[in-house]
Amino acid sequence: MQYILASQSPRRKELLEKIIPEFLIEPVEGEEVLTNDHPSVAVQKLAQAKAKEISKKHEGEDVVIIGADTIVVKDGMILGKPKDAADMRRMMEKLQGNCHSVYTGVAICYWKDGAWMEHSFAEETKVYFFPMSEAQLDAYALDPDGLDKAGGYGIQSKAMVYVKAIEGDYNTVVGLPVARLYHELCDLGIAN
């Protein structure tokens, strides 16, 4: 059985290597479309779209495709990837000194008995940030690190100095809840 990660995220790659030593990486090309569903449902739909896109290339093959997506939610508003540095600063200003939720949705597609089987789940982790001064917000906006991340920050990078506490799985915030994924794969009978 071959595993495929439907993502080009280096963070997801590192995390998946902890439970599956060998897998292929096939990035998706489709555009992410957010729905107005509850965040846990919306993020699962994003992950499902990724896994399904890759599954079309592997019809009938003995593969397990894993798609994942992460969103940040503050006051009911989903914060995706910032458009630019000013947008990233605006997001951090909203998050600083407060609590927000990070949801990672995971979709698993695998070929069984002549058809694609699909399974998905979402994990939520609450993140608390220390307050940030205007100077800290300005300095943060100068670093492009958060431009490719939901909510404008990566918990494993420079934003870590503003993280006061988390409730839940740290790896959910990084982008792949590997412990839950491992157990879901075991429950489906497709874990190594």
Coordinates of C-alpha atoms in Angstrom, one line a residue:
M1 CA 0.0 0.0 0.0
Q2 CA 1.3 3.4 -1.0
Y3 CA 0.5 6.6 1.1
I4 CA 0.2 10.0 -0.6
L5 CA 0.2 13.3 1.1
A6 CA -1.9 15.8 -0.8
S7 CA 0.0 18.8 0.4
Q8 CA 3.3 20.5 -0.3
S9 CA 3.5 21.9 3.3
P10 CA 7.0 21.1 4.7
R11 CA 5.4 21.1 8.2
R12 CA 2.8 18.5 7.3
K13 CA 5.5 16.4 5.6
E14 CA 7.7 16.4 8.8
L15 CA 4.7 15.5 11.0
L16 CA 3.5 12.7 8.7
E17 CA 7.0 11.2 8.7
K18 CA 6.6 10.5 12.4
I19 CA 3.9 7.9 11.7
I20 CA 4.5 6.9 8.1
P21 CA 8.1 6.7 7.1
E22 CA 7.6 6.5 3.4
F23 CA 5.0 8.3 1.3
L24 CA 4.7 10.4 -1.8
I25 CA 3.9 14.1 -2.0
E26 CA 1.4 15.3 -4.6
P27 CA 0.4 18.9 -4.1
V28 CA -3.0 19.9 -5.2
E29 CA -3.6 22.5 -7.9
G30 CA -7.3 23.4 -7.3
E31 CA -8.4 26.6 -5.6
E32 CA -9.5 26.4 -1.9
V33 CA -13.2 27.3 -1.5
L34 CA -14.4 28.0 2.0
T35 CA -18.0 27.3 2.8
N36 CA -20.2 29.0 5.4
D37 CA -20.5 25.8 7.5
H38 CA -19.3 25.5 11.1
P39 CA -15.5 25.7 11.0
S40 CA -15.0 22.0 11.8
V41 CA -17.2 21.1 8.7
A42 CA -15.7 23.8 6.5
V43 CA -12.1 22.7 7.1
Q44 CA -13.1 19.0 6.5
K45 CA -14.5 20.0 3.2
L46 CA -11.2 21.8 2.3
A47 CA -9.3 18.6 3.2
Q48 CA -11.7 16.4 1.3
A49 CA -11.4 18.5 -1.9
K50 CA -7.6 18.0 -1.7
A51 CA -7.8 14.3 -1.2
K52 CA -10.4 13.9 -3.9
E53 CA -8.4 15.9 -6.4
I54 CA -5.4 13.5 -6.0
S55 CA -7.6 10.4 -5.9
K56 CA -8.7 11.1 -9.5
K57 CA -5.1 10.4 -10.6
H58 CA -5.0 7.0 -8.8
E59 CA -8.2 5.3 -9.7
G60 CA -8.0 1.6 -8.8
E61 CA -4.6 1.8 -7.2
D62 CA -3.8 0.5 -3.7
V63 CA -3.2 3.9 -2.2
V64 CA -4.2 5.9 0.9
I65 CA -4.4 9.6 0.2
I66 CA -4.3 12.1 3.1
G67 CA -5.5 15.7 2.6
A68 CA -5.3 18.3 5.3
D69 CA -6.2 21.9 5.7
T70 CA -5.9 24.4 8.6
I71 CA -8.0 27.5 9.4
V72 CA -7.9 30.0 12.2
V73 CA -11.1 31.2 13.7
K74 CA -11.6 34.3 15.9
D75 CA -15.1 35.6 17.0
G76 CA -16.7 33.3 14.4
M77 CA -14.6 34.7 11.5
I78 CA -12.4 32.4 9.6
L79 CA -8.9 33.9 9.0
G80 CA -7.3 32.3 6.0
K81 CA -3.8 33.2 4.6
P82 CA -3.2 36.9 4.5
K83 CA -3.2 38.7 1.2
D84 CA -0.2 40.9 2.1
A85 CA 1.9 42.2 5.1
A86 CA -0.8 44.7 6.0
D87 CA -3.4 41.9 6.1
M88 CA -1.1 39.8 8.2
R89 CA -0.6 42.7 10.7
R90 CA -4.4 43.2 10.9
M91 CA -4.9 39.5 11.7
M92 CA -2.2 39.5 14.4
E93 CA -3.7 42.6 15.9
K94 CA -7.0 40.8 16.1
L95 CA -5.4 37.7 17.7
Q96 CA -3.0 39.3 20.1
G97 CA -4.1 39.4 23.8
N98 CA -6.9 37.0 23.0
C99 CA -7.9 33.4 22.5
H100 CA -8.7 31.9 19.1
S101 CA -9.3 28.5 17.7
V102 CA -7.3 26.6 15.1
Y103 CA -9.0 23.8 13.2
T104 CA -7.2 21.2 11.1
G105 CA -9.4 19.0 8.9
V106 CA -8.0 15.7 7.6
A107 CA -9.5 13.6 4.8
I108 CA -8.5 10.0 4.1
C109 CA -9.3 8.4 0.7
Y110 CA -8.4 4.8 0.0
W111 CA -9.3 2.3 -2.6
K112 CA -11.3 -0.7 -1.4
D113 CA -13.5 -3.3 -3.1
G114 CA -13.6 -1.3 -6.4
A115 CA -14.5 2.1 -5.0
W116 CA -13.0 5.0 -3.1
M117 CA -13.7 5.0 0.7
E118 CA -13.7 8.3 2.4
H119 CA -13.2 9.3 6.0
S120 CA -12.6 12.7 7.5
F121 CA -12.3 14.4 10.9
A122 CA -11.4 17.8 12.4
E123 CA -9.5 18.7 15.5
E124 CA -9.7 22.0 17.3
T125 CA -7.0 23.6 19.5
K126 CA -7.4 26.9 21.4
V127 CA -4.4 29.3 21.3
Y128 CA -3.9 32.2 23.7
F129 CA -1.6 35.0 22.6
F130 CA 0.1 37.5 24.9
P131 CA -0.7 41.2 24.1
M132 CA 1.5 42.8 21.5
S133 CA 2.6 46.4 21.3
E134 CA 2.2 48.5 18.2
A135 CA 6.0 48.2 17.7
Q136 CA 5.8 44.4 18.0
L137 CA 2.9 44.3 15.5
D138 CA 4.9 46.5 13.1
A139 CA 8.0 44.4 13.4
Y140 CA 6.0 41.2 12.9
A141 CA 4.4 42.5 9.7
L142 CA 7.9 43.0 8.2
D143 CA 8.6 39.2 8.4
P144 CA 7.1 37.3 5.4
D145 CA 7.0 34.0 7.4
G146 CA 3.3 34.3 8.3
L147 CA 2.2 35.2 4.7
D148 CA 1.6 31.5 3.7
K149 CA -0.1 30.5 6.9
A150 CA -3.7 30.6 8.1
G151 CA -4.2 33.5 10.5
G152 CA -0.9 35.0 9.5
Y153 CA 1.3 33.0 11.8
G154 CA 3.1 29.7 12.3
I155 CA 3.2 28.5 15.9
Q156 CA 6.5 26.8 15.3
S157 CA 8.2 30.0 13.9
K158 CA 8.7 33.6 15.1
A159 CA 5.1 33.9 16.4
M160 CA 6.0 31.4 19.1
V161 CA 7.2 34.2 21.4
Y162 CA 3.6 35.5 21.6
V163 CA 1.9 32.2 22.4
K164 CA 0.8 32.3 26.0
A165 CA -0.9 28.8 26.2
I166 CA -2.7 26.2 24.1
E167 CA -5.5 23.9 24.9
G168 CA -5.4 20.8 22.7
D169 CA -3.0 19.2 20.3
Y170 CA 0.0 21.4 19.3
N171 CA 0.3 19.5 16.0
T172 CA -3.2 20.6 15.1
V173 CA -1.9 24.2 15.1
V174 CA 1.2 23.2 13.1
G175 CA -1.1 21.6 10.5
L176 CA -1.6 17.8 11.1
P177 CA -2.9 16.2 14.2
V178 CA -0.7 13.1 13.8
A179 CA -1.8 11.2 16.9
R180 CA -5.5 11.4 15.9
L181 CA -4.6 10.6 12.3
Y182 CA -2.6 7.5 13.4
H183 CA -5.5 6.2 15.4
E184 CA -8.0 6.9 12.7
L185 CA -5.9 5.0 10.2
C186 CA -5.7 2.1 12.7
D187 CA -9.5 2.1 13.2
L188 CA -9.9 2.0 9.4
G189 CA -7.4 -0.9 9.2
I190 CA -5.0 0.9 6.9
A191 CA -2.2 1.8 9.3
N192 CA 1.3 0.3 8.9

